[in-house]
Short mmCIF file of C-alpha atoms and ligand atoms in Angstrom, two decimals:
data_model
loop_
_atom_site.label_atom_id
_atom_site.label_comp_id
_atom_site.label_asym_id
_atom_site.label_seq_id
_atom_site.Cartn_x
_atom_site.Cartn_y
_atom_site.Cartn_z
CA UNK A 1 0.00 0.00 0.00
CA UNK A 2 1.42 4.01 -0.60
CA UNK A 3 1.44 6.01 2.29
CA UNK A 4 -1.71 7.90 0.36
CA UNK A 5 -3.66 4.90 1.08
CA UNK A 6 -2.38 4.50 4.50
CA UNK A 7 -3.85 7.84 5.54
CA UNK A 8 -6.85 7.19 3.81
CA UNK A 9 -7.19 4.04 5.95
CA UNK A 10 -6.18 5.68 9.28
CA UNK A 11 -9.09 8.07 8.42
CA UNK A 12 -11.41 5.50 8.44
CA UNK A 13 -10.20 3.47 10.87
CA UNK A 14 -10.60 6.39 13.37
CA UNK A 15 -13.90 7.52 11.88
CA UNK A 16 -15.38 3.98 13.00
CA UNK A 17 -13.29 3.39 16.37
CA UNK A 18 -16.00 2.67 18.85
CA UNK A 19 -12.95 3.70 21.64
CA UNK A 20 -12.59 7.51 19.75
CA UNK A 21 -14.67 9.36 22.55
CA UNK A 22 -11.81 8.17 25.50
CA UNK A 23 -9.09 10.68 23.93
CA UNK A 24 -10.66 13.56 25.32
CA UNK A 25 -10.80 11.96 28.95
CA UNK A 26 -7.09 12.70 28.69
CA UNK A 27 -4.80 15.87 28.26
CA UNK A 28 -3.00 15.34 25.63
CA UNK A 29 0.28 17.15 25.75
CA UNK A 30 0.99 20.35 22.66
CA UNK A 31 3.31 19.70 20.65
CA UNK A 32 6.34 22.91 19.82
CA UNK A 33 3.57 23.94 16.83
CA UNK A 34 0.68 24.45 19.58
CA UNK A 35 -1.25 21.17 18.39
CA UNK A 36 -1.66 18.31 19.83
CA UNK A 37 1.26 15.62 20.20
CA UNK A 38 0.93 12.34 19.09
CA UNK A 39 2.20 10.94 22.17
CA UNK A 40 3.25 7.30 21.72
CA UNK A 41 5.01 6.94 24.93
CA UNK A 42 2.24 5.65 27.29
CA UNK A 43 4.89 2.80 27.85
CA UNK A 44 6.86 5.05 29.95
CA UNK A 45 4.62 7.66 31.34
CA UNK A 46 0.67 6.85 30.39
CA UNK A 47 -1.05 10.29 29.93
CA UNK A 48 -3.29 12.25 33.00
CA UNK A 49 -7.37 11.08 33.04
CA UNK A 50 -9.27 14.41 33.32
CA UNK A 51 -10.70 12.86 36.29
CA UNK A 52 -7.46 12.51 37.96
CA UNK A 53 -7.25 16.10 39.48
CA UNK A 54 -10.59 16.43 40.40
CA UNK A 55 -9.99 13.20 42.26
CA UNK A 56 -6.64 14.47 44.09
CA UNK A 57 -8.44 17.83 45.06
CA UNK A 58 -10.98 16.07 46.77
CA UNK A 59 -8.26 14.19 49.23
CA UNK A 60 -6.64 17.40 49.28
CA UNK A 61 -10.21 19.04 50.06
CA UNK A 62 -10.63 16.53 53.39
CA UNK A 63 -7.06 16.77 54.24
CA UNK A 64 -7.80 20.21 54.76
CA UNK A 65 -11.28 20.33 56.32
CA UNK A 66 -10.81 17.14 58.31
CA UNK A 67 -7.07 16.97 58.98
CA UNK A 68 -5.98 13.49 61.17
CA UNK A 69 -9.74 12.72 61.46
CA UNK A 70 -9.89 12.09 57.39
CA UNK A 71 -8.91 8.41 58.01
CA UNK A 72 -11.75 7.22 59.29
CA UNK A 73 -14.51 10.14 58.82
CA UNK A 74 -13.76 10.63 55.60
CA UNK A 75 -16.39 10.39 52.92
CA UNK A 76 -14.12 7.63 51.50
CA UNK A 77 -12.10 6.80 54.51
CA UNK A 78 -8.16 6.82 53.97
CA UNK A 79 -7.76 3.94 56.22
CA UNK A 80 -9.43 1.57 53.43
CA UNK A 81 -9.20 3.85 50.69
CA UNK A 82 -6.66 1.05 48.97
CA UNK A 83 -9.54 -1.21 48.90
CA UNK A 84 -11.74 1.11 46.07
CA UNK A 85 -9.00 0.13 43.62
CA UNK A 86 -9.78 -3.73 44.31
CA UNK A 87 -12.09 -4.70 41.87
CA UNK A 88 -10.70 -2.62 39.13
CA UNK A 89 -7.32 -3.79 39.72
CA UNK A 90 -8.91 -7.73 39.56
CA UNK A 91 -10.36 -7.02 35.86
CA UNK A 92 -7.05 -5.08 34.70
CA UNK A 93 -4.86 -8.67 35.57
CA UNK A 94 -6.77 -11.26 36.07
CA UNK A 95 -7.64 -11.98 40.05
CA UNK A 96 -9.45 -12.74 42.63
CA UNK A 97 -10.11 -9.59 45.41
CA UNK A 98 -7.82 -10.76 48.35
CA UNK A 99 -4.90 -11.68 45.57
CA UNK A 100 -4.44 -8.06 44.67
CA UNK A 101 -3.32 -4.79 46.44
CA UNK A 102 -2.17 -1.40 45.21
CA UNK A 103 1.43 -0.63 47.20
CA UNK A 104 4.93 1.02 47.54
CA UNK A 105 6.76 0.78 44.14
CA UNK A 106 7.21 -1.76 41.93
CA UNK A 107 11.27 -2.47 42.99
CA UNK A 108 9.89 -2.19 46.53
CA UNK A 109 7.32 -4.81 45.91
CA UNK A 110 9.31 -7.04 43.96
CA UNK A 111 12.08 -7.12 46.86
CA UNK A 112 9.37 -8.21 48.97
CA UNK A 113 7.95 -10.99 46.49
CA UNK A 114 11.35 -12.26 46.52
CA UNK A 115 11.94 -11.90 50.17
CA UNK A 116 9.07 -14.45 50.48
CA UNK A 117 8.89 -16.35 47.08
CA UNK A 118 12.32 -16.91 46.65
CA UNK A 119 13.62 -19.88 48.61
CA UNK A 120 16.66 -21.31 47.56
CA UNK A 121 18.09 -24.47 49.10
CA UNK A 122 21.38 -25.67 48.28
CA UNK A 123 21.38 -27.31 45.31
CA UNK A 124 17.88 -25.34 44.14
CA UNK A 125 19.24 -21.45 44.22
CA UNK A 126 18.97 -20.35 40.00
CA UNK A 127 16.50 -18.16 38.93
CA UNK A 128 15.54 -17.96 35.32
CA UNK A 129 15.50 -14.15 34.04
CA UNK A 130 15.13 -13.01 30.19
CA UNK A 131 18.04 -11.81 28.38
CA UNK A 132 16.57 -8.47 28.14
CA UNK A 133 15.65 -8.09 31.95
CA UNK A 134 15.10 -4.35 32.89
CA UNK A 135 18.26 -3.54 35.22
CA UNK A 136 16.18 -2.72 38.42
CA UNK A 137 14.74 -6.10 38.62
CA UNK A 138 18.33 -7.51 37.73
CA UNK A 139 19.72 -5.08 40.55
CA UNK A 140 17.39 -6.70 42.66
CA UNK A 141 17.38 -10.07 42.04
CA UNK A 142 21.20 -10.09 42.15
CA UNK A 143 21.43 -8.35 45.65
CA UNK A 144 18.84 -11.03 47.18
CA UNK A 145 20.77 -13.33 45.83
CA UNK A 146 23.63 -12.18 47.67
CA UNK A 147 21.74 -11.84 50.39
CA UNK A 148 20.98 -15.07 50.55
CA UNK A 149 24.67 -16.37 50.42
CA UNK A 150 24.76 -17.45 47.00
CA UNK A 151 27.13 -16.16 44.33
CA UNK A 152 24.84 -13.79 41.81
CA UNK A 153 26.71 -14.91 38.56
CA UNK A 154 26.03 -18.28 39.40
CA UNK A 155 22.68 -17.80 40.23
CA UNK A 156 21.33 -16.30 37.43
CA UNK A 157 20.26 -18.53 34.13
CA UNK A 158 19.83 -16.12 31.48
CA UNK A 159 17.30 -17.21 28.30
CA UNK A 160 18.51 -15.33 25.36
CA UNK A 161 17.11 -15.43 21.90
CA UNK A 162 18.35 -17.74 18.84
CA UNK A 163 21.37 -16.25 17.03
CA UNK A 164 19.58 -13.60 14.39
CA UNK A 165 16.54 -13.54 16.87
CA UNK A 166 15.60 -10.75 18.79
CA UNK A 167 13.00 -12.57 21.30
CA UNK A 168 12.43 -15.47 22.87
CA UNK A 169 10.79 -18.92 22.13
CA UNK A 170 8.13 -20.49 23.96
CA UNK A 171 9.52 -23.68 23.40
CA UNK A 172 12.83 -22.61 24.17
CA UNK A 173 11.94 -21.59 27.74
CA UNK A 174 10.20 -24.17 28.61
CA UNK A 175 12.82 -26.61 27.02
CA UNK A 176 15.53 -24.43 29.48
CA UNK A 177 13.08 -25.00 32.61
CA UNK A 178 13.40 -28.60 31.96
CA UNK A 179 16.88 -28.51 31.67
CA UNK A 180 18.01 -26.81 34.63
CA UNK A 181 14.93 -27.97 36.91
CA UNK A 182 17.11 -29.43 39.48
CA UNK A 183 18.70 -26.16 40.01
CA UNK A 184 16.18 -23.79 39.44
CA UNK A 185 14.56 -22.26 42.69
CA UNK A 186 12.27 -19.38 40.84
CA UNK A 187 11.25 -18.16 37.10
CA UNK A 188 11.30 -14.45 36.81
CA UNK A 189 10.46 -13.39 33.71
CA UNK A 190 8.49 -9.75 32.36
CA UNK A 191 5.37 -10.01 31.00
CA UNK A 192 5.78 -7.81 28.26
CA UNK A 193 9.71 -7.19 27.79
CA UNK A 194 10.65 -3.30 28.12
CA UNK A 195 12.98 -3.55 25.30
CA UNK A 196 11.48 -5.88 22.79
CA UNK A 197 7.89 -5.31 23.59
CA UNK A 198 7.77 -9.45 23.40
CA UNK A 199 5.06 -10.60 25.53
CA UNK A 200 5.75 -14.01 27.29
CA UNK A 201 3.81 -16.68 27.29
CA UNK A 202 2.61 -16.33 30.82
CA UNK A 203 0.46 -19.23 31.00
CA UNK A 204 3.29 -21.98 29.15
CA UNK A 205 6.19 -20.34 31.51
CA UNK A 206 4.58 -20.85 34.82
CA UNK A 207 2.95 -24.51 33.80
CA UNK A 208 6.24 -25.37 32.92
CA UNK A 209 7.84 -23.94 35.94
CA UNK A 210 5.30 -25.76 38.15
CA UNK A 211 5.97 -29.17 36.54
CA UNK A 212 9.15 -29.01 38.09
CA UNK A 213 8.06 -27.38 41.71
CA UNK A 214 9.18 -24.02 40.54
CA UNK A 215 8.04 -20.68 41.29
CA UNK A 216 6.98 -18.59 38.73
CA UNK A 217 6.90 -14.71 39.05
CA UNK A 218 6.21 -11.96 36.61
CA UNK A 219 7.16 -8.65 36.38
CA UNK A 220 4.00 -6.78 34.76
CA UNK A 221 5.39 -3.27 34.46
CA UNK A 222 4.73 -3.10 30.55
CA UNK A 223 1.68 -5.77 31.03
CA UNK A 224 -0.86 -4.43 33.22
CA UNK A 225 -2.87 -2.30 31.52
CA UNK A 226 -1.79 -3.50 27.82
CA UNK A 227 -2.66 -6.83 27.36
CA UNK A 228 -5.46 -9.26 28.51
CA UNK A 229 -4.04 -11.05 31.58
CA UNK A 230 -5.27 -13.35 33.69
CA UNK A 231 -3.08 -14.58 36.69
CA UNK A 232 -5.75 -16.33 38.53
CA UNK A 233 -6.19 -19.05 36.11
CA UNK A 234 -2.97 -19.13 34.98
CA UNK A 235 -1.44 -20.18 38.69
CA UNK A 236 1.02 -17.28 38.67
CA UNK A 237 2.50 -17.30 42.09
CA UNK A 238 3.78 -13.65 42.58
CA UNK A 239 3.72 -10.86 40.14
CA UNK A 240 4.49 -6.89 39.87
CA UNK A 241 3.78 -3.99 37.95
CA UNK A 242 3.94 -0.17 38.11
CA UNK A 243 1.22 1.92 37.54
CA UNK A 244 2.32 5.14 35.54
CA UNK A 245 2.80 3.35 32.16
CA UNK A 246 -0.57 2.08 30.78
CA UNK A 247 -2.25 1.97 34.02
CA UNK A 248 -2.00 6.23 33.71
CA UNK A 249 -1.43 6.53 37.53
CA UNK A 250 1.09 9.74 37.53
CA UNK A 251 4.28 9.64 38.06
CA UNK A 252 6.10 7.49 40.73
CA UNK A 253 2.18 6.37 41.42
CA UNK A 254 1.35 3.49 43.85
CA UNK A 255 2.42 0.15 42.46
CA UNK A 256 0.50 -3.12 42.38
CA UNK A 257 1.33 -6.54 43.17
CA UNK A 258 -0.31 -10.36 42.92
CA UNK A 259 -0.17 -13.16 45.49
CA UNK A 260 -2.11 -16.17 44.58
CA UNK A 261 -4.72 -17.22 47.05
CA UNK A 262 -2.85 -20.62 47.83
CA UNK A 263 -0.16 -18.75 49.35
CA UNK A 264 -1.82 -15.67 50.62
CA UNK A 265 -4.55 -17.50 52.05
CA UNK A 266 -2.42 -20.18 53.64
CA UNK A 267 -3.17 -21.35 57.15
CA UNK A 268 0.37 -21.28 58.11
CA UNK A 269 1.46 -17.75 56.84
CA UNK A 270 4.28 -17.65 53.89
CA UNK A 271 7.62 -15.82 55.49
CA UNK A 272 7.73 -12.33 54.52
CA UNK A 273 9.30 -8.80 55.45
CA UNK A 274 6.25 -7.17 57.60
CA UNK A 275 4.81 -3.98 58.10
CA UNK A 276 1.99 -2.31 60.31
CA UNK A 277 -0.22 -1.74 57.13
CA UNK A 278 -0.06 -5.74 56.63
CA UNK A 279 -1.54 -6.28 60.17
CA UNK A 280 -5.04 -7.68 60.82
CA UNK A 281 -6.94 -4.76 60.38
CA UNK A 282 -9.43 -5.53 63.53
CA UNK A 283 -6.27 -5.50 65.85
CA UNK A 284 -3.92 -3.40 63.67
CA UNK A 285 -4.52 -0.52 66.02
CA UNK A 286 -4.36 -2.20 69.41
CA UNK A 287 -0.62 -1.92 68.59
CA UNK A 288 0.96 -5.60 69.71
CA UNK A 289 3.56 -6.96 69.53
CA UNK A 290 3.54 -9.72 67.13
CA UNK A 291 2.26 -9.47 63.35
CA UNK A 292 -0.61 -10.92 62.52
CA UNK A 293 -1.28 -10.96 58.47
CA UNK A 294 -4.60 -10.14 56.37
CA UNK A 295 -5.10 -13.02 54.38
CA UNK A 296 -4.08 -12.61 50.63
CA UNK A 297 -2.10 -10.18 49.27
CA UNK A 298 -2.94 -7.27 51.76
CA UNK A 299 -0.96 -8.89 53.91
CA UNK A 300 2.18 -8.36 52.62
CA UNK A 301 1.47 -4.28 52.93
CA UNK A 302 3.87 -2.13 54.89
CA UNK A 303 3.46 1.16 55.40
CA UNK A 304 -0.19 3.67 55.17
CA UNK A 305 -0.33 4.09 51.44
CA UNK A 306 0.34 7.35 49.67
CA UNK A 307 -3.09 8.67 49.29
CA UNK A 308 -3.05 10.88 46.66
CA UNK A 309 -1.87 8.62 44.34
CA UNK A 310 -4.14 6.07 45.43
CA UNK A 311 -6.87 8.86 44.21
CA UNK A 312 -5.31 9.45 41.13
CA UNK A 313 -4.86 5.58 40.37
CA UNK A 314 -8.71 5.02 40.79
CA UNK A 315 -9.59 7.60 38.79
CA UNK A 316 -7.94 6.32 35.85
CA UNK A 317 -8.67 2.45 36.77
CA UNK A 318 -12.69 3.68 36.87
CA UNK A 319 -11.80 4.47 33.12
CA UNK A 320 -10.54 0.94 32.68
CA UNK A 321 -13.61 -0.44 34.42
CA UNK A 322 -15.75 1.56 32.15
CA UNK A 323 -14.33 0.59 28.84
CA UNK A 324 -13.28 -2.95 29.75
CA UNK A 325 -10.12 -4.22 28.93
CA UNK A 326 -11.50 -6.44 25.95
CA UNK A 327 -12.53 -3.46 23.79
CA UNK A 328 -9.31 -1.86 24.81
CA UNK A 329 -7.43 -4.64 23.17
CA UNK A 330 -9.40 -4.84 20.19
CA UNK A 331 -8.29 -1.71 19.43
CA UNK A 332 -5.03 -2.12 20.61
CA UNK A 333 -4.30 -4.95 18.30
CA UNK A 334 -6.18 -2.88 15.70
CA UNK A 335 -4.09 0.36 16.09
CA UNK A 336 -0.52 -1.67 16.74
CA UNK A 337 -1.58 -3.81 13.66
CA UNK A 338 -1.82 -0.37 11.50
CA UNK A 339 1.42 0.72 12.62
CA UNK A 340 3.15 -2.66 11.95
CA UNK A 341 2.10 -3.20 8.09
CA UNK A 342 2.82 0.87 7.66
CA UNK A 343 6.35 0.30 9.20
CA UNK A 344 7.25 -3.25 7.28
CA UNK A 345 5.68 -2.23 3.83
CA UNK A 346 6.45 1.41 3.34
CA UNK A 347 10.29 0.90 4.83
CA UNK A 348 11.04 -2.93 3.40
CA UNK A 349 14.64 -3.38 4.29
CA UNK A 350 15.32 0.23 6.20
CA UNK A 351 13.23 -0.63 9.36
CA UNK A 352 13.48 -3.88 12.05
CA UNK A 353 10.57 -4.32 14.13
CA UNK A 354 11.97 -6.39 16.90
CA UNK A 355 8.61 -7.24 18.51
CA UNK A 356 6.79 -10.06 17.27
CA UNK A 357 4.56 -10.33 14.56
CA UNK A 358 1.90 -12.14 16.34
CA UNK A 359 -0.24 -9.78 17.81
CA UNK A 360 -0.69 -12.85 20.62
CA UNK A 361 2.98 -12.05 21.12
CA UNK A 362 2.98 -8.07 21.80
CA UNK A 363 1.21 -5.20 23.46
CA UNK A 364 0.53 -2.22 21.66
CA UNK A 365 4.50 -1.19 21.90
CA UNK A 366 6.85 -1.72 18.86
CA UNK A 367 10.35 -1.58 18.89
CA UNK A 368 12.30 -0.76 15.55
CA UNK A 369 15.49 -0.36 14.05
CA UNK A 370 16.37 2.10 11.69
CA UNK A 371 19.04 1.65 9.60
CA UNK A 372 19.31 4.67 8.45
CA UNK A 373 20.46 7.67 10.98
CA UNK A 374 18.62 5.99 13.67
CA UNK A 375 19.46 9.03 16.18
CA UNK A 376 18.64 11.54 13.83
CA UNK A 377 15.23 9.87 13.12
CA UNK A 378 14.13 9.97 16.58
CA UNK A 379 14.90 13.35 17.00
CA UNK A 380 12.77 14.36 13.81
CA UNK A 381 9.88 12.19 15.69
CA UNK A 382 10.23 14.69 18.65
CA UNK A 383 10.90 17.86 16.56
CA UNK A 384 7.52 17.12 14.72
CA UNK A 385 5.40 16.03 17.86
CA UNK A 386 5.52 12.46 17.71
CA UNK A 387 6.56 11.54 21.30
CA UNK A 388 8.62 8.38 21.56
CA UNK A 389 11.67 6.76 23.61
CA UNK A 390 14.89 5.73 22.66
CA UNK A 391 16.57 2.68 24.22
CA UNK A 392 20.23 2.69 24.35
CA UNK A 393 21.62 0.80 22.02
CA UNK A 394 19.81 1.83 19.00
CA UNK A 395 16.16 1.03 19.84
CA UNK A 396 12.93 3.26 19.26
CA UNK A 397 9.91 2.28 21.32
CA UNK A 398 6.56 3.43 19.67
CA UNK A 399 3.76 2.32 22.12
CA UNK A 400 -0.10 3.56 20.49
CA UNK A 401 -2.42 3.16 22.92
CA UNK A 402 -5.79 2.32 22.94
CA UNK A 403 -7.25 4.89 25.10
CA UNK A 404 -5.84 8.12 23.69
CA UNK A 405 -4.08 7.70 20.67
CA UNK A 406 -5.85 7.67 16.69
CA UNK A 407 -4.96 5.92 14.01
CA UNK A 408 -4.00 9.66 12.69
CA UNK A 409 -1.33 9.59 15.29
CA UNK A 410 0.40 6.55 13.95
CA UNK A 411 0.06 8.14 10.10
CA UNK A 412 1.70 11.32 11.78
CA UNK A 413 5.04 8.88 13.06
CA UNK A 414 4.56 7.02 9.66
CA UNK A 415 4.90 10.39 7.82
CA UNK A 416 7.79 11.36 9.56
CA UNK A 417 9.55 7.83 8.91
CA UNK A 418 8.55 8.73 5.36
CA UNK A 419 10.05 12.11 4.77
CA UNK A 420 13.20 11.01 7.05
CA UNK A 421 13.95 8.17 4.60
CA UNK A 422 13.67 9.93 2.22
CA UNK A 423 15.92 12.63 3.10
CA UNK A 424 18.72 10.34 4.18
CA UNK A 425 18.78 9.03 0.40
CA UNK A 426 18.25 5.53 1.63
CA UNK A 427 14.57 6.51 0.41
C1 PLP B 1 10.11 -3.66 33.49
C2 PLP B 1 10.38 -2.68 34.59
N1 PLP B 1 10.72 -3.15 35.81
C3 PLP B 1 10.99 -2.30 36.82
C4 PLP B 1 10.94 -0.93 36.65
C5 PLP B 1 11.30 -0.04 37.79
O1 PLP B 1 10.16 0.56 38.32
P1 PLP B 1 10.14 1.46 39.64
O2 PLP B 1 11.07 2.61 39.43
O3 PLP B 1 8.74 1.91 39.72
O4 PLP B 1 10.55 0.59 40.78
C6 PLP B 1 10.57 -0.41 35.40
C7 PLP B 1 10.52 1.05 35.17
O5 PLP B 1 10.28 1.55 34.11
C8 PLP B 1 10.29 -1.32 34.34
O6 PLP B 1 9.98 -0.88 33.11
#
């Protein structure tokens, strides 16, 4: 197809988008010519729900009028406030209420996963991480590692891709669980990778982990919000995920994490690094001395949440609720799909897409390779108000997303592509 015919299509794609109305719940950002940008970086910082200030003014509204008493004589009392995002956050990934709670950050929360989830033994210490790992989790994992008396280097099992491949196989995980079962303690692996975009196959992974008394844990960071999870059914174990990339929380908002009910519900309480907010809430207060969990995931809560982001997370995950994460994928596929064919048709040869064809392999975010001035490409994507990441070594992330972006915004980053080429007479 010519990029003519591309443009025609975005226009009609948008023109019969059931999703179109949800842009203008958002602020978009202006780009430098006063319009608006075509922001396709909600996989690093998701854009701000119109709701969300009115949402934070209203905490800020009985902060002021009721000062301490606000946590429990609050319209929506601060003391439970955590427990409005519940159901929401059950239909964004998959689980049951008392498997899900909104906490900390997401390298806090995985510390703490791993505090309880990761159990090596002697022989059993490994844990299987991708090759393209994002370095806080690999920070992490190597210093509980340590922690735990074991050499890091030793420790760690990297799966990397097949020589010429830029993801990973299915079949080649599961073939490496099977191989290294004996030593493996725990499976940590991203849902959908930060650099490739490839989105595992959560469900294969942890069936394959569990066949051999593994753990399986997932880092959801570039998941939740993006693509249709459901950790319930799947077994999961443990999982993780921040809140500011699709999940449009703000900045540094409240993170989430997953505990399957057959450990958080276990009569015999799974070891874990405690806090107040984890306490029995009927005898949190009475102050004791010995800590007594909440069932499920709650329990692994340490401190009084931050409450403002809290308000701004529920406004957004109301959104969620209210256009259901099926229709969000639909268009997801739909709009990632557009930006795919326009990228391997109109630039055969010039551009990689690293992320995987299969739209059952991939959120809405694309990684490419230009092999043309790469740098000099993404800068032309800012000058001209398409917003998009670069990722040292030579990676451009361009993440549409179903709430807020058109179909004209991906013709807008294929038209710069276009005139780029072009001008670097590799056109
Ligand atoms: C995959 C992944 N893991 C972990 C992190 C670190 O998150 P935080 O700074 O919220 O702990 C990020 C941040 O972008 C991420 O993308």
């Amino acid at each position: 197809m010519t990029l003519d015919r591309f443009r025609d299509l975005a226009a009609e794609l948008d023109r019969s988008d059931p999703l179109a109305g949800y842009r203008e719940r958002f602020h978009v950002p202006r780009a430098a010519d006063g319009g608006e940008a075509a922001y396709l970086c909600g996989n690093s910082l998701g854009l701000a729900p119109r709701t969300a200030r009115e949402a934070v003014d209203r905490e800020l509204r009985a902060w002021q009028e009721l000062g301490v008493e606000g946590h429990f004589k609050n319209e929506r009392p601060w003391v439970s406030f955590h427990e409005l995002l519940t159901d929401h956050l059950c239909r964004v990934v998959g689980a049951r209420p008392n498997e899900v709670v909104a906490m900390n950050t997401l390298t806090v929360n995985l510390h703490l996963m791993l505090a309880s989830f990761y159990r090596p033994e002697p022989r059993r210490f490994r844990v299987l991480v991708g090759h393209a790992a994002f370095p806080s989790d690999r920070y992490a994992l190597r210093s509980q590692i340590a922690l735990r008396g074991h050499s890091p280097d030793d420790a760690l099992l990297v799966a990397a891709p097949r020589p010429g491949e830029a993801t990973l196989r299915t079949d080649d995980l599961v073939g490496l669980i099977e191989r290294h079962r004996d030593e493996l303690a725990l499976v940590l692996m991203d849902g959908v990778n930060y650099y490739t975009g490839e989105f595992v196959d959560i469900p294969a992974v942890t069936a394959a982990a569990h066949r051999h008394g593994v753990v399986a844990g997932f880092d959801l960071a570039h998941a939740a919000g993006n693509v249709p999870l459901a950790l319930h059914d799947w077994g999961v174990d443990c999982a993780v995920w921040c809140s500011y990339k699709y999940l449009n929380g703000g900045p540094g908002c409240v993170a989430g994490c997953f505990v399957h009910e057959r450990h958080g519900l276990r009569a015999d309480p799974v070891p874990r690094l405690a806090g107040w907010w984890g306490h029995d809430k009927a005898t949190r207060f009475a102050m004791g001395p010995d800590f007594v969990p909440i069932p499920g995931a709650e329990g692994w809560q340490l401190s009084n949440p931050p409450l403002f982001s809290l308000a701004a997370l529920l406004a957004s995950l109301e959104l969620f609720s209210e256009a259901g994460m099926d229709r969000l994928r639909a268009k997801s596929e739909a709009l990632t799909g557009f930006l795919d064919r326009g990228l391997r048709e109109l630039f055969p040869g010039s551009v990689d897409v690293l992320t995987p064809a299969d739209p059952a392999r991939r959120g809405c975010q694309l990684s490419v390779r230009v092999r043309w001035e790469a740098r000099k490409t993404h800068a032309a994507l800012l000058a001209r108000g398409v917003v998009c990441d670069w990722r040292e070594p030579d990676v451009i992330r361009l993440a549409p997303v179903p709430f807020y972006n058109r179909f004209a915004d991906v013709m807008r980053c294929l038209d710069v592509f276009d005139q780029h080429h072009r001008g670097s007479g590799d056109g």
